[in-house]
C-alpha atoms as one frame of an Amber mdcrd trajectory, in Angstrom:
protein
  66.587 106.001 -53.102  68.721 105.759 -49.741  65.965 106.473 -47.591  64.036
 103.632 -49.318  67.311 101.562 -48.557  66.875 101.866 -45.370  63.035 101.651
 -45.602  64.090  98.273 -46.958  66.581  97.389 -43.501  63.811  98.359 -41.580
  61.171  96.006 -42.755  63.929  93.131 -42.570  64.515  94.317 -38.931  60.208
  93.917 -38.766  60.618  90.644 -40.417  62.833  89.005 -37.835  61.348  90.399
 -34.997  57.517  89.182 -36.519  58.865  85.485 -36.157  59.749  86.102 -33.284
  55.527  86.407 -32.724  55.881  89.819 -30.629  54.553  93.384 -32.218  55.658
  94.975 -29.284  58.450  97.195 -31.083  55.983  98.314 -33.948  54.095 101.076
 -34.577  51.039 101.759 -36.504  50.757 104.854 -38.990  47.868 106.009 -40.384
  49.196 107.532 -43.978  46.635 109.336 -46.711  47.610 109.836 -50.206  45.700
 113.142 -51.512  47.602 113.108 -55.405  48.519 110.193 -57.856  51.731 110.888
 -56.858  51.834 110.594 -53.071  49.441 106.879 -53.513  52.234 106.220 -56.057
  55.198 106.598 -53.472  52.742 104.265 -51.366  52.335 102.384 -53.820  56.175
 101.787 -54.277  57.550 101.169 -50.561  55.353  99.340 -49.813  55.999  96.763
 -53.592  59.632  97.048 -52.474  60.749  96.823 -49.375  57.722  94.474 -48.431
  55.869  96.943 -46.012  53.277  95.558 -44.366  49.831  98.046 -45.238  46.436
  96.541 -43.369  44.460  98.323 -46.120  44.588  99.123 -49.254  46.165 102.592
 -50.245  43.715 104.802 -51.813  42.939 108.448 -52.117  42.222 110.812 -49.976
  41.321 107.769 -48.003  43.679 106.945 -44.345  45.285 103.166 -44.378  47.093
 102.300 -41.297  50.919 100.832 -41.706  52.814  98.774 -39.568  56.968  99.582
 -39.495  59.156  98.779 -36.499  60.356 101.133 -33.679  63.318 102.038 -34.290
  62.809 103.364 -37.393  60.569 105.874 -36.547  62.403 108.951 -37.838  63.279
 107.156 -41.300  59.316 106.201 -41.896  58.735 110.036 -40.868  60.976 111.452
 -43.187  59.679 109.674 -46.139  56.354 110.303 -45.579  57.134 114.497 -44.939
  59.570 114.240 -47.885  56.422 113.290 -50.521  54.342 115.906 -48.095  52.005
 112.525 -46.990  49.661 113.573 -44.361  50.065 111.008 -41.601  49.292 110.331
 -38.096  51.164 108.147 -35.517  47.293 106.123 -33.896  49.130 102.710 -32.354
  52.977 103.306 -30.220  52.796  99.492 -29.313  51.193  96.864 -31.856  51.363
  94.067 -29.134  49.470  95.639 -27.058  47.255  96.812 -29.006  46.838  92.557
 -30.081  46.570  92.070 -26.568  43.318  94.961 -26.082  41.481  93.580 -28.862
  41.824  89.560 -27.538  40.748  90.593 -24.019  38.100  93.003 -25.528  36.872
  89.676 -27.396  36.802  87.608 -25.030  35.258  89.596 -22.867  33.155  90.065
 -24.940  32.223  86.317 -25.878  31.636  85.610 -22.267  29.249  88.364 -22.032
  27.093  86.834 -25.659  27.123  83.734 -23.280  25.675  85.000 -20.241  23.299
  86.952 -21.430  21.370  84.613 -24.090  18.585  82.708 -24.277  19.789  79.614
 -26.385  21.317  76.836 -26.215  23.360  77.726 -30.109  26.991  77.531 -30.256
  25.963  78.898 -33.697  27.016  82.764 -33.284  28.282  85.342 -35.717  29.481
  87.020 -32.414  32.771  86.244 -32.489  35.792  84.482 -34.941  35.092  81.531
 -35.322  38.530  78.881 -35.026  39.296  76.066 -37.508  37.154  73.720 -35.591
  33.909  75.449 -35.819  34.159  76.363 -38.806  34.437  72.528 -39.914  32.461
  71.322 -36.900  29.567  73.815 -38.035  29.910  72.320 -41.983  30.127  68.754
 -40.790  26.223  69.394 -38.837  25.154  71.503 -41.933  25.756  68.482 -43.921
  24.493  66.124 -41.615  21.342  68.025 -41.052  20.241  69.399 -45.160  21.603
  66.641 -47.320  19.208  67.644 -50.083  20.774  71.266 -50.034  24.829  70.421
 -48.972  27.347  68.027 -49.878  31.102  68.938 -47.101  34.183  66.989 -48.341
  38.398  66.833 -47.783  39.693  68.528 -50.837  42.768  68.948 -50.197  46.490
  69.011 -47.480  48.213  71.132 -46.129  52.382  70.945 -45.129  51.371  70.405
 -42.088  48.628  67.636 -42.880  45.142  69.980 -41.864  42.123  69.083 -43.832
  40.733  71.818 -46.660  37.158  71.235 -46.983  34.685  72.298 -49.264  30.933
  73.045 -49.071  28.948  73.233 -52.073  25.356  74.312 -52.052  22.949  72.975
 -54.917  19.138  72.405 -54.602  19.367  69.846 -56.902  22.273  67.885 -54.233
  24.816  67.176 -56.186  26.350  70.285 -58.569  25.999  68.316 -62.638  27.348
  71.607 -63.916  23.518  72.017 -66.131  22.920  75.233 -64.118  25.882  78.058
 -63.359  28.243  77.791 -60.900  29.376  80.592 -57.984  32.905  79.502 -56.994
  34.107  81.100 -53.337  37.408  80.646 -51.012  37.835  83.096 -48.148  40.977
  83.638 -45.309  43.791  82.751 -47.973  45.294  85.552 -46.308  45.629  83.747
 -42.907  44.700  87.040 -40.995  41.914  88.340 -42.813  39.088  86.726 -40.320
  35.716  89.075 -40.856  36.669  87.756 -44.551  36.279  84.083 -43.610  32.890
  85.214 -40.809  31.420  86.827 -44.080  31.845  83.585 -45.799  30.485  81.789
 -42.728  27.376  84.198 -42.645  26.657  83.833 -46.675  27.151  79.975 -46.069
  24.497  79.396 -43.502  21.605  81.831 -44.680  21.951  80.303 -48.147  21.796
  76.824 -46.167  19.786  77.491 -42.522  17.794  79.899 -44.802  17.659  78.161
 -48.294  13.674  79.626 -49.013  14.014  83.184 -48.731  16.417  83.118 -51.393
  15.010  81.596 -54.374  16.175  84.448 -56.346  19.984  83.020 -55.259  19.495
  79.330 -55.304  16.918  78.577 -57.674  19.542  78.431 -60.611  23.030  78.734
 -59.507  25.188  76.662 -57.667  27.586  77.519 -55.056  31.160  75.387 -54.639
  33.151  77.434 -52.135  36.013  76.223 -49.631  35.147  79.597 -46.935  39.648
  78.988 -45.398  41.841  77.907 -48.103  44.895  79.124 -45.426  43.958  76.319
 -42.636  47.383  76.253 -41.312  47.653  80.128 -41.008  44.015  80.406 -40.133
  45.246  78.350 -37.207  48.824  80.390 -36.631  46.804  83.324 -36.297  44.458
  82.227 -33.432  47.551  80.591 -31.899  50.390  82.341 -32.524  51.167  85.225
 -34.278  47.631  87.231 -35.492  49.322  89.246 -37.786  50.632  86.344 -40.239
  49.639  86.312 -43.404  51.010  83.677 -45.391  51.073  79.277 -45.173  53.173
  78.027 -43.021  55.529  75.591 -45.305  59.238  76.185 -44.410  60.802  78.246
 -46.685  64.485  77.986 -45.145  65.609  78.330 -42.195  64.886  81.496 -40.704
  61.740  81.920 -42.955  58.098  80.214 -43.292  55.921  80.947 -45.177  54.365
  81.296 -49.052  51.179  84.304 -50.335  49.124  81.502 -51.644  47.979  84.693
 -53.595  51.185  85.205 -55.573  51.311  81.652 -56.170  48.989  81.030 -58.784
  50.068  79.401 -62.173  48.834  82.715 -64.217  51.261  85.400 -64.765  53.328
  83.954 -62.161  56.862  85.879 -60.924  59.052  85.442 -58.004  59.168  89.445
 -57.710  60.350  88.781 -53.661  62.618  86.761 -51.165  61.631  83.849 -48.760
  61.613  86.067 -46.429  58.766  89.041 -47.439  55.301  88.817 -46.855  54.849
  88.301 -50.517  56.543  85.504 -51.134  54.993  83.977 -54.795  56.630  80.758
 -54.074  59.820  78.755 -55.207  57.288  78.106 -58.348  54.502  78.386 -59.362
  51.778  75.933 -57.739  54.276  74.935 -55.372  52.482  75.270 -52.970  48.908
  72.178 -51.592  46.480  75.014 -50.794  46.866  76.347 -54.632  46.775  72.932
 -56.004  43.807  72.036 -53.703  42.392  75.324 -55.089  43.474  74.655 -59.191
  42.230  71.510 -59.235  38.919  72.548 -57.971  38.073  74.811 -59.650  39.164
  71.988 -62.704  36.626  69.765 -61.809  33.816  72.579 -62.457  35.084  74.350
 -64.601  32.789  74.384 -67.197  30.201  75.720 -65.534  32.098  78.384 -63.353
  30.245  81.751 -63.810  30.679  83.937 -60.704  34.658  83.528 -58.842  35.137
  85.760 -55.743  38.184  85.446 -53.958  36.926  87.019 -50.222  39.716  89.298
 -48.869  40.329  92.037 -46.279  40.494  95.400 -45.843  39.578  98.720 -48.280
  35.861  98.283 -49.440  36.746  97.595 -53.038  35.754  95.542 -55.409  38.140
  94.735 -57.902  37.975  92.984 -61.384  41.072  91.902 -63.836  43.891  91.920
 -64.735  45.632  92.337 -62.001  49.113  91.882 -62.941  49.205  94.145 -65.187
  47.963  97.561 -66.125  45.316  95.567 -68.662  41.928  95.642 -68.437  39.187
  92.977 -68.999  37.825  92.456 -72.387  34.305  92.434 -70.625  35.106  95.044
 -68.207  32.329  97.049 -68.972  30.330  93.910 -67.680  32.330  93.459 -64.740
  32.227  97.086 -63.730  28.047  97.452 -64.152  27.328  94.416 -61.966  30.248
  95.087 -59.299  28.167  98.026 -59.142  25.039  96.933 -59.009  26.472  94.732
 -55.572  27.846  97.892 -54.318  24.723 100.060 -54.621  22.954  96.695 -53.130
  25.090  97.387 -49.980  24.547 101.243 -49.605  20.809 100.109 -49.802  21.814
  98.354 -46.378  22.930 100.990 -44.805  26.526  99.593 -46.073  29.828 101.803
 -47.025  30.295 102.713 -50.447  33.186 100.721 -52.102  35.324 101.600 -54.926
  35.017  99.299 -58.041  37.678  98.973 -60.473  40.148  97.403 -62.024  42.325
  95.972 -59.499  45.744  97.381 -61.079  44.657 100.546 -61.486  43.422 101.497
 -58.208  45.110  98.986 -55.579  48.336  96.978 -57.768  49.630  95.178 -59.412
  49.881  91.503 -58.332  50.746  88.624 -60.264  49.906  84.924 -59.673  46.536
  86.056 -58.344  43.214  84.060 -57.658  41.386  86.815 -59.793  43.391  86.746
 -62.904  43.706  82.894 -62.913  39.699  82.664 -62.473  39.634  85.060 -65.752
  42.631  82.986 -67.658  40.315  79.799 -67.659  37.508  81.625 -69.087  35.439
  82.795 -66.221  33.576  85.592 -67.142  33.020  87.261 -63.872  35.761  86.986
 -61.463  36.264  89.806 -59.170  38.436  90.169 -55.757  36.104  92.060 -52.960
  38.173  94.169 -49.958  35.785  94.078 -47.086  35.675  95.964 -45.148  37.063
  96.664 -40.893  39.671  97.431 -39.723  39.575 100.380 -36.920  42.041 102.077
 -34.757  41.052 100.001 -32.137  42.382  96.642 -33.213  43.826  95.602 -36.471
  40.380  93.294 -36.813  36.337  94.773 -36.216  35.463  93.856 -32.828  33.560
  91.048 -32.484  31.024  93.458 -31.485  30.349  94.517 -34.553  30.541  91.226
 -36.841  26.496  90.638 -37.308  26.473  94.454 -38.339  29.580  93.608 -41.073
  28.742  90.439 -42.190  25.025  90.926 -42.807  25.446  93.996 -44.920  28.631
  91.996 -46.892  26.047  89.071 -47.867  24.354  92.044 -50.231  27.332  91.777
 -52.160  27.097  87.318 -52.268  23.428  88.015 -53.259  23.642  90.235 -56.216
  26.435  87.618 -57.529  24.962  85.158 -56.808  21.715  86.727 -58.704  23.341
  87.726 -61.356  25.255  84.279 -61.726  21.341  82.682 -61.957  20.477  84.466
 -65.220  24.639  83.421 -67.380  24.953  80.414 -70.184  26.565  77.995 -69.806
  26.892  77.429 -73.704
């Protein structure tokens, strides 16, 4: 218990340093739990000390965790006490982030130099919010019979929250099953946003190739559910996770994926990464998603929350160790999506209940969607990350987004087979 208290103090130091936007005093460990007891200790550490895991901890898999350098001894004593295998893989997180940025900038310059096309749309860099919104607006103009783009809400800092609908009928009249998707609810998860944008690009600009996904289902998509946070990660603090509402004199941000009203619980304090808000549905972004879901809930049959990283397909419930009544159907469809990804050369995702294979989390979007009666609600923890940076190298985005698209295709095709009655 004493060591856990020390680790919590370590994380308070971490938070104070991170607020300044510099990570020179931080390190990254690879940890590898090989028993259920070791995994349980890591998850307890994550919950009680608000430790910043970059990957979802799983049995017999490496997960990256960022800690403050001054607490190296305490961290290593904790890991050794529980006989958890570990390696120090990054000694200066800020320097790693700087190298990641320089590498991606050089890649972008090389792409522009070598390209014979004047097109600004490519999936070899991480798009800014302006690029995303400009592209959505361009699609609405060019594909008016298929696409509608609208502002569905506004953030605390006054940025629009945009949604795109895709329907071969033009307007969504709720006579066909709907797939509802959101990305970027956690600001730093850029690869998830890019995977959603790639799906939009394929379904809209190459719609004739996806009759199985588009002829019998419609799509409602919020590509960036946390615009303020997303802009902040591009401009100020690459590792920021929450939105940008001010909680008190010192601390900003609510974890939007803990702020939804179903089984909401204020489990942490204002300065933690997982702060659930002062009350359920307190945030503009949360209210926007709820209102959009409410508008279409009669026809939503598949819900996908797109996150990184972990290579997981998770189904409800997540707030406690309880399985959804249609768990067999949820598991079966998740495995079909996983198998399609593997067939396309992608990694083998783990499929299962959120609480069982990841951790319990209250006030999450997938539980909320399922509570509305959406029969197939999932959180997708996509592939990504690596020893060279927090995120994928931009050069790997085309491969990963194309592989991830196979997941979306399976879920979309299945939605078209479902009844609205």
